[in-house]
PDB file of C-alpha atoms in Angstrom:
ATOM      1  CA  UNK A   1     -18.877  -2.537  -7.395  1.00 53.00           C
ATOM      2  CA  UNK A   2     -17.677  -5.034  -4.840  1.00 81.00           C
ATOM      3  CA  UNK A   3     -14.077  -3.872  -4.837  1.00 94.00           C
ATOM      4  CA  UNK A   4     -11.665  -1.394  -6.359  1.00 96.00           C
ATOM      5  CA  UNK A   5     -11.400  -2.009 -10.075  1.00 97.00           C
ATOM      6  CA  UNK A   6      -8.438  -0.979 -12.212  1.00 97.00           C
ATOM      7  CA  UNK A   7      -7.993  -1.113 -15.947  1.00 97.00           C
ATOM      8  CA  UNK A   8      -6.165  -2.195 -17.924  1.00 97.00           C
ATOM      9  CA  UNK A   9      -4.530  -4.916 -15.865  1.00 96.00           C
ATOM     10  CA  UNK A  10      -1.490  -4.838 -18.121  1.00 97.00           C
ATOM     11  CA  UNK A  11      -0.239  -2.137 -20.466  1.00 98.00           C
ATOM     12  CA  UNK A  12       2.789  -2.207 -22.733  1.00 98.00           C
ATOM     13  CA  UNK A  13       3.652   1.079 -24.353  1.00 98.00           C
ATOM     14  CA  UNK A  14       6.475   2.543 -26.359  1.00 98.00           C
ATOM     15  CA  UNK A  15       8.771   5.104 -24.825  1.00 98.00           C
ATOM     16  CA  UNK A  16       7.450   8.607 -25.479  1.00 98.00           C
ATOM     17  CA  UNK A  17       3.785   7.627 -25.732  1.00 98.00           C
ATOM     18  CA  UNK A  18       1.091   8.807 -23.325  1.00 98.00           C
ATOM     19  CA  UNK A  19      -0.886   6.337 -21.210  1.00 98.00           C
ATOM     20  CA  UNK A  20      -4.051   6.534 -19.148  1.00 98.00           C
ATOM     21  CA  UNK A  21      -4.746   4.271 -16.210  1.00 98.00           C
ATOM     22  CA  UNK A  22      -8.230   4.007 -14.773  1.00 98.00           C
ATOM     23  CA  UNK A  23      -9.475   3.370 -11.257  1.00 98.00           C
ATOM     24  CA  UNK A  24     -13.061   2.721 -10.211  1.00 97.00           C
ATOM     25  CA  UNK A  25     -13.270   2.906  -6.394  1.00 96.00           C
ATOM     26  CA  UNK A  26     -15.706   1.233  -4.055  1.00 95.00           C
ATOM     27  CA  UNK A  27     -19.070   2.940  -4.235  1.00 93.00           C
ATOM     28  CA  UNK A  28     -19.449   5.544  -1.493  1.00 91.00           C
ATOM     29  CA  UNK A  29     -15.754   5.900  -0.786  1.00 93.00           C
ATOM     30  CA  UNK A  30     -14.841   9.564  -0.913  1.00 92.00           C
ATOM     31  CA  UNK A  31     -11.088   9.104  -0.639  1.00 93.00           C
ATOM     32  CA  UNK A  32      -8.979   7.724  -3.474  1.00 95.00           C
ATOM     33  CA  UNK A  33      -5.237   7.153  -3.597  1.00 96.00           C
ATOM     34  CA  UNK A  34      -2.715   6.253  -6.272  1.00 97.00           C
ATOM     35  CA  UNK A  35       0.474   4.400  -5.396  1.00 97.00           C
ATOM     36  CA  UNK A  36       3.315   3.037  -7.493  1.00 97.00           C
ATOM     37  CA  UNK A  37       5.108  -0.241  -6.796  1.00 94.00           C
ATOM     38  CA  UNK A  38       8.463  -0.875  -8.388  1.00 92.00           C
ATOM     39  CA  UNK A  39      11.400  -3.138  -7.641  1.00 84.00           C
ATOM     40  CA  UNK A  40      13.798  -0.369  -6.875  1.00 76.00           C
ATOM     41  CA  UNK A  41      11.529   2.017  -4.986  1.00 80.00           C
ATOM     42  CA  UNK A  42       9.000  -0.175  -3.209  1.00 87.00           C
ATOM     43  CA  UNK A  43       5.519   1.238  -2.627  1.00 92.00           C
ATOM     44  CA  UNK A  44       5.356   4.987  -3.191  1.00 94.00           C
ATOM     45  CA  UNK A  45       2.450   7.343  -2.688  1.00 95.00           C
ATOM     46  CA  UNK A  46       1.557   9.438  -5.724  1.00 96.00           C
ATOM     47  CA  UNK A  47      -1.643  11.414  -5.105  1.00 96.00           C
ATOM     48  CA  UNK A  48      -4.679  11.562  -2.821  1.00 94.00           C
ATOM     49  CA  UNK A  49      -8.193  12.688  -3.737  1.00 94.00           C
ATOM     50  CA  UNK A  50     -10.971  13.691  -1.384  1.00 92.00           C
ATOM     51  CA  UNK A  51     -14.018  13.916  -3.593  1.00 92.00           C
ATOM     52  CA  UNK A  52     -12.905  15.556  -6.815  1.00 92.00           C
ATOM     53  CA  UNK A  53     -10.122  17.637  -5.322  1.00 92.00           C
ATOM     54  CA  UNK A  54      -6.540  16.555  -4.707  1.00 90.00           C
ATOM     55  CA  UNK A  55      -5.276  18.052  -1.442  1.00 89.00           C
ATOM     56  CA  UNK A  56      -2.064  16.025  -1.600  1.00 91.00           C
ATOM     57  CA  UNK A  57      -0.153  15.675  -4.861  1.00 93.00           C
ATOM     58  CA  UNK A  58       3.227  15.530  -3.171  1.00 92.00           C
ATOM     59  CA  UNK A  59       4.149  12.108  -4.516  1.00 93.00           C
ATOM     60  CA  UNK A  60       3.843  12.828  -8.225  1.00 96.00           C
ATOM     61  CA  UNK A  61       7.408  12.335  -9.500  1.00 94.00           C
ATOM     62  CA  UNK A  62       7.339  14.858 -12.339  1.00 95.00           C
ATOM     63  CA  UNK A  63       5.042  17.123 -14.330  1.00 96.00           C
ATOM     64  CA  UNK A  64       4.570  14.275 -16.801  1.00 98.00           C
ATOM     65  CA  UNK A  65       2.259  12.700 -14.234  1.00 98.00           C
ATOM     66  CA  UNK A  66      -1.252  14.005 -13.663  1.00 97.00           C
ATOM     67  CA  UNK A  67      -4.503  12.657 -12.319  1.00 97.00           C
ATOM     68  CA  UNK A  68      -8.104  13.670 -12.166  1.00 96.00           C
ATOM     69  CA  UNK A  69     -11.255  12.422 -10.565  1.00 96.00           C
ATOM     70  CA  UNK A  70     -14.720  13.162 -11.822  1.00 91.00           C
ATOM     71  CA  UNK A  71     -18.100  12.825 -10.154  1.00 90.00           C
ATOM     72  CA  UNK A  72     -16.391  11.809  -6.949  1.00 86.00           C
ATOM     73  CA  UNK A  73     -15.879   8.379  -8.432  1.00 93.00           C
ATOM     74  CA  UNK A  74     -13.664   7.235 -11.301  1.00 97.00           C
ATOM     75  CA  UNK A  75     -10.094   8.480 -11.429  1.00 98.00           C
ATOM     76  CA  UNK A  76      -7.629   8.546 -14.301  1.00 98.00           C
ATOM     77  CA  UNK A  77      -3.856   8.688 -13.897  1.00 98.00           C
ATOM     78  CA  UNK A  78      -2.127  10.015 -17.000  1.00 98.00           C
ATOM     79  CA  UNK A  79       1.546   9.662 -17.768  1.00 98.00           C
ATOM     80  CA  UNK A  80       2.783  11.752 -20.671  1.00 98.00           C
ATOM     81  CA  UNK A  81       5.869  10.979 -22.734  1.00 98.00           C
ATOM     82  CA  UNK A  82       6.488   7.727 -20.894  1.00 98.00           C
ATOM     83  CA  UNK A  83      10.026   6.754 -19.920  1.00 97.00           C
ATOM     84  CA  UNK A  84      11.435   3.338 -19.090  1.00 96.00           C
ATOM     85  CA  UNK A  85      11.711   4.301 -15.430  1.00 95.00           C
ATOM     86  CA  UNK A  86       7.919   4.666 -15.372  1.00 97.00           C
ATOM     87  CA  UNK A  87       7.625   0.876 -15.660  1.00 97.00           C
ATOM     88  CA  UNK A  88       5.932  -0.283 -12.466  1.00 97.00           C
ATOM     89  CA  UNK A  89       2.667  -1.542 -11.028  1.00 95.00           C
ATOM     90  CA  UNK A  90       0.266   1.321 -10.379  1.00 97.00           C
ATOM     91  CA  UNK A  91      -2.081   0.624  -7.501  1.00 96.00           C
ATOM     92  CA  UNK A  92      -5.266   2.463  -6.689  1.00 97.00           C
ATOM     93  CA  UNK A  93      -6.935   2.401  -3.281  1.00 96.00           C
ATOM     94  CA  UNK A  94     -10.080   3.885  -1.812  1.00 95.00           C
ATOM     95  CA  UNK A  95     -11.377   4.436   1.696  1.00 93.00           C
ATOM     96  CA  UNK A  96     -14.513   5.710   3.365  1.00 89.00           C
ATOM     97  CA  UNK A  97     -13.966   9.405   4.138  1.00 77.00           C
ATOM     98  CA  UNK A  98     -10.191   8.969   4.007  1.00 74.00           C
ATOM     99  CA  UNK A  99      -9.536   9.354   7.706  1.00 77.00           C
ATOM    100  CA  UNK A 100      -6.031   8.460   8.793  1.00 76.00           C
ATOM    101  CA  UNK A 101      -7.056   5.442  10.867  1.00 79.00           C
ATOM    102  CA  UNK A 102      -9.359   3.820   8.322  1.00 82.00           C
ATOM    103  CA  UNK A 103      -8.617   0.898   6.059  1.00 88.00           C
ATOM    104  CA  UNK A 104      -7.676   1.512   2.458  1.00 92.00           C
ATOM    105  CA  UNK A 105      -8.945  -1.065  -0.031  1.00 94.00           C
ATOM    106  CA  UNK A 106      -6.624  -1.751  -2.931  1.00 95.00           C
ATOM    107  CA  UNK A 107      -7.239  -2.751  -6.506  1.00 95.00           C
ATOM    108  CA  UNK A 108      -5.151  -5.397  -8.230  1.00 94.00           C
ATOM    109  CA  UNK A 109      -3.106  -2.811 -10.043  1.00 95.00           C
ATOM    110  CA  UNK A 110      -2.070  -1.966 -13.588  1.00 97.00           C
ATOM    111  CA  UNK A 111       1.291  -3.333 -14.654  1.00 96.00           C
ATOM    112  CA  UNK A 112       2.874  -0.762 -16.958  1.00 98.00           C
ATOM    113  CA  UNK A 113       5.822  -1.735 -19.121  1.00 97.00           C
ATOM    114  CA  UNK A 114       7.557   0.926 -21.175  1.00 98.00           C
ATOM    115  CA  UNK A 115       9.667  -0.505 -24.019  1.00 97.00           C
TER     116      UNK A 115
ATOM    117  CA  UNK B   1       8.062  13.205   9.010  1.00 72.00           C
ATOM    118  CA  UNK B   2       7.386   9.520   9.328  1.00 79.00           C
ATOM    119  CA  UNK B   3       9.017   6.354   8.096  1.00 89.00           C
ATOM    120  CA  UNK B   4       8.876   2.608   8.464  1.00 93.00           C
ATOM    121  CA  UNK B   5      11.724   0.107   8.531  1.00 95.00           C
ATOM    122  CA  UNK B   6      11.159  -3.578   7.967  1.00 96.00           C
ATOM    123  CA  UNK B   7      14.112  -5.714   9.006  1.00 92.00           C
ATOM    124  CA  UNK B   8      14.648  -8.664   6.690  1.00 91.00           C
ATOM    125  CA  UNK B   9      13.543  -8.534   3.080  1.00 93.00           C
ATOM    126  CA  UNK B  10      13.142 -12.316   3.088  1.00 96.00           C
ATOM    127  CA  UNK B  11      12.075 -14.588   5.935  1.00 97.00           C
ATOM    128  CA  UNK B  12      11.807 -18.358   5.645  1.00 97.00           C
ATOM    129  CA  UNK B  13      10.068 -20.546   8.210  1.00 97.00           C
ATOM    130  CA  UNK B  14       8.923 -24.135   8.362  1.00 97.00           C
ATOM    131  CA  UNK B  15       5.247 -24.977   8.296  1.00 97.00           C
ATOM    132  CA  UNK B  16       3.969 -24.911  11.863  1.00 97.00           C
ATOM    133  CA  UNK B  17       6.756 -22.646  13.118  1.00 98.00           C
ATOM    134  CA  UNK B  18       6.390 -19.187  14.621  1.00 98.00           C
ATOM    135  CA  UNK B  19       6.240 -16.291  12.191  1.00 98.00           C
ATOM    136  CA  UNK B  20       7.860 -13.014  13.278  1.00 98.00           C
ATOM    137  CA  UNK B  21       8.069 -10.098  10.873  1.00 98.00           C
ATOM    138  CA  UNK B  22       9.700  -6.958  12.218  1.00 97.00           C
ATOM    139  CA  UNK B  23       8.579  -3.374  11.786  1.00 96.00           C
ATOM    140  CA  UNK B  24       9.959  -0.239  13.380  1.00 96.00           C
ATOM    141  CA  UNK B  25       8.523   3.201  12.801  1.00 93.00           C
ATOM    142  CA  UNK B  26       9.492   6.770  13.325  1.00 90.00           C
ATOM    143  CA  UNK B  27       6.897   9.461  13.713  1.00 79.00           C
ATOM    144  CA  UNK B  28       6.921  12.869  15.311  1.00 74.00           C
ATOM    145  CA  UNK B  29       3.333  12.389  16.466  1.00 77.00           C
ATOM    146  CA  UNK B  30       1.318   9.340  17.561  1.00 80.00           C
ATOM    147  CA  UNK B  31       1.062   7.031  14.589  1.00 86.00           C
ATOM    148  CA  UNK B  32      -1.550   4.787  13.107  1.00 90.00           C
ATOM    149  CA  UNK B  33       0.069   1.520  12.038  1.00 93.00           C
ATOM    150  CA  UNK B  34      -1.030  -1.103   9.569  1.00 95.00           C
ATOM    151  CA  UNK B  35       0.080  -4.469   8.240  1.00 97.00           C
ATOM    152  CA  UNK B  36      -0.924  -5.370   4.702  1.00 97.00           C
ATOM    153  CA  UNK B  37      -0.372  -8.641   2.833  1.00 97.00           C
ATOM    154  CA  UNK B  38       0.130  -9.001  -0.912  1.00 94.00           C
ATOM    155  CA  UNK B  39      -0.306 -12.345  -2.639  1.00 92.00           C
ATOM    156  CA  UNK B  40       1.267 -12.807  -6.092  1.00 86.00           C
ATOM    157  CA  UNK B  41      -0.291 -10.623  -8.773  1.00 80.00           C
ATOM    158  CA  UNK B  42      -2.843  -9.208  -6.374  1.00 84.00           C
ATOM    159  CA  UNK B  43      -3.447  -5.956  -4.581  1.00 86.00           C
ATOM    160  CA  UNK B  44      -2.847  -5.368  -0.907  1.00 93.00           C
ATOM    161  CA  UNK B  45      -5.165  -6.683   1.772  1.00 94.00           C
ATOM    162  CA  UNK B  46      -5.338  -5.359   5.314  1.00 95.00           C
ATOM    163  CA  UNK B  47      -4.263  -7.827   7.993  1.00 96.00           C
ATOM    164  CA  UNK B  48      -4.638  -5.564  11.015  1.00 95.00           C
ATOM    165  CA  UNK B  49      -4.284  -1.996  12.225  1.00 93.00           C
ATOM    166  CA  UNK B  50      -3.322  -0.111  15.377  1.00 92.00           C
ATOM    167  CA  UNK B  51      -5.289   3.046  16.072  1.00 85.00           C
ATOM    168  CA  UNK B  52      -4.501   3.572  19.784  1.00 79.00           C
ATOM    169  CA  UNK B  53      -7.436   1.586  21.188  1.00 76.00           C
ATOM    170  CA  UNK B  54      -5.367  -1.428  22.312  1.00 85.00           C
ATOM    171  CA  UNK B  55      -1.676  -2.204  22.048  1.00 89.00           C
ATOM    172  CA  UNK B  56      -2.193  -5.870  21.131  1.00 94.00           C
ATOM    173  CA  UNK B  57      -4.071  -6.065  17.874  1.00 95.00           C
ATOM    174  CA  UNK B  58      -5.545  -9.236  16.416  1.00 95.00           C
ATOM    175  CA  UNK B  59      -6.096  -9.526  12.702  1.00 95.00           C
ATOM    176  CA  UNK B  60      -7.224 -11.969  10.088  1.00 95.00           C
ATOM    177  CA  UNK B  61      -5.747 -15.398   9.417  1.00 94.00           C
ATOM    178  CA  UNK B  62      -4.400 -15.768  12.972  1.00 96.00           C
ATOM    179  CA  UNK B  63      -1.976 -12.832  12.812  1.00 97.00           C
ATOM    180  CA  UNK B  64      -1.459 -10.348  15.593  1.00 97.00           C
ATOM    181  CA  UNK B  65       0.834  -7.419  16.314  1.00 97.00           C
ATOM    182  CA  UNK B  66       1.836  -5.519  19.416  1.00 94.00           C
ATOM    183  CA  UNK B  67       2.422  -1.785  19.493  1.00 93.00           C
ATOM    184  CA  UNK B  68       5.413  -0.972  21.710  1.00 93.00           C
ATOM    185  CA  UNK B  69       5.920   2.755  22.011  1.00 90.00           C
ATOM    186  CA  UNK B  70       9.140   2.442  23.999  1.00 91.00           C
ATOM    187  CA  UNK B  71      10.673   0.355  21.207  1.00 92.00           C
ATOM    188  CA  UNK B  72       8.861   2.166  18.350  1.00 93.00           C
ATOM    189  CA  UNK B  73       7.945  -1.255  17.044  1.00 95.00           C
ATOM    190  CA  UNK B  74       4.909  -3.005  15.610  1.00 96.00           C
ATOM    191  CA  UNK B  75       6.071  -6.560  14.904  1.00 97.00           C
ATOM    192  CA  UNK B  76       3.734  -9.053  13.249  1.00 98.00           C
ATOM    193  CA  UNK B  77       3.460 -12.567  14.625  1.00 98.00           C
ATOM    194  CA  UNK B  78       1.616 -15.799  14.014  1.00 98.00           C
ATOM    195  CA  UNK B  79       2.082 -18.824  16.278  1.00 97.00           C
ATOM    196  CA  UNK B  80       2.005 -21.453  13.545  1.00 97.00           C
ATOM    197  CA  UNK B  81       2.812 -20.810   9.885  1.00 97.00           C
ATOM    198  CA  UNK B  82       0.714 -22.295   7.131  1.00 97.00           C
ATOM    199  CA  UNK B  83       1.731 -22.786   3.527  1.00 96.00           C
ATOM    200  CA  UNK B  84      -0.951 -20.298   2.483  1.00 95.00           C
ATOM    201  CA  UNK B  85       0.829 -17.558   4.481  1.00 96.00           C
ATOM    202  CA  UNK B  86       3.529 -17.330   1.814  1.00 96.00           C
ATOM    203  CA  UNK B  87       3.252 -13.773   0.510  1.00 97.00           C
ATOM    204  CA  UNK B  88       4.800 -10.333   0.841  1.00 96.00           C
ATOM    205  CA  UNK B  89       3.998  -8.343   3.955  1.00 97.00           C
ATOM    206  CA  UNK B  90       4.099  -4.582   4.255  1.00 97.00           C
ATOM    207  CA  UNK B  91       4.088  -2.446   7.369  1.00 96.00           C
ATOM    208  CA  UNK B  92       2.686   1.058   6.889  1.00 94.00           C
ATOM    209  CA  UNK B  93       2.104   4.213   8.912  1.00 92.00           C
ATOM    210  CA  UNK B  94      -0.107   7.285   8.796  1.00 87.00           C
ATOM    211  CA  UNK B  95      -0.658  10.042  11.310  1.00 80.00           C
ATOM    212  CA  UNK B  96      -3.106  12.831  11.914  1.00 78.00           C
ATOM    213  CA  UNK B  97      -2.840  15.226   9.012  1.00 77.00           C
ATOM    214  CA  UNK B  98      -1.147  12.714   6.708  1.00 77.00           C
ATOM    215  CA  UNK B  99      -3.743  10.465   5.125  1.00 81.00           C
ATOM    216  CA  UNK B 100      -1.584   8.608   2.646  1.00 88.00           C
ATOM    217  CA  UNK B 101       0.185   5.468   3.792  1.00 91.00           C
ATOM    218  CA  UNK B 102       3.960   5.403   4.095  1.00 92.00           C
ATOM    219  CA  UNK B 103       5.084   1.838   3.476  1.00 94.00           C
ATOM    220  CA  UNK B 104       8.075  -0.153   4.538  1.00 95.00           C
ATOM    221  CA  UNK B 105      10.098  -1.993   1.924  1.00 94.00           C
ATOM    222  CA  UNK B 106       8.268  -5.254   2.512  1.00 95.00           C
ATOM    223  CA  UNK B 107       9.194  -8.727   3.764  1.00 97.00           C
ATOM    224  CA  UNK B 108       8.708 -11.777   1.604  1.00 96.00           C
ATOM    225  CA  UNK B 109       7.667 -14.756   3.712  1.00 97.00           C
ATOM    226  CA  UNK B 110       8.458 -18.252   2.503  1.00 97.00           C
ATOM    227  CA  UNK B 111       6.947 -21.263   4.238  1.00 97.00           C
ATOM    228  CA  UNK B 112       8.793 -24.542   3.825  1.00 96.00           C
ATOM    229  CA  UNK B 113       6.935 -27.856   4.060  1.00 95.00           C
TER     230      UNK B 113
END
């Protein structure tokens, strides 16, 4: 596609439920990143994929968070047993080859609200 | 380790006035520095980046930034603010071996008519 696509754009879920957030990167981009944006914590890195492998998972806040990427394309971020503190905007980004000096292109994000 | 500090969570300028948004970084190795802009309910868009080729970097929409190693700074400027510049601006850093961006806390720019 023309840009990074994320779905859903908004998600309201009850505390304790599991949620899946989807990211469709720009075609041909091998690197994919997940970030979280919240009022209290700003923009935080969660996980980085190069192809289908995740060499950097250091930002995942707990074992309730997991992510996978299949076919070197679409990625899914899963949050199990959601908590109110998980409420945030989850941003996905992709870049060509993922080199440190290259531009990351961001999607519009998924706004997650846990009630 | 690396980090970014943005001084001023909110900056207000008049239309036509100079815009100056401050960013200081810390990095144990030479950094790559970026400025991103976020308009309401949108993702982030790259304004400009420093990757060691030139210390004065020009970006989109009339913005520029100067890398000053001695001051560990990468301040963003625009000579004349426009109403459409109202947004949140984020400074970010990466370095060799660390591909994910580390962001500053952001500066919200207001432009008064």
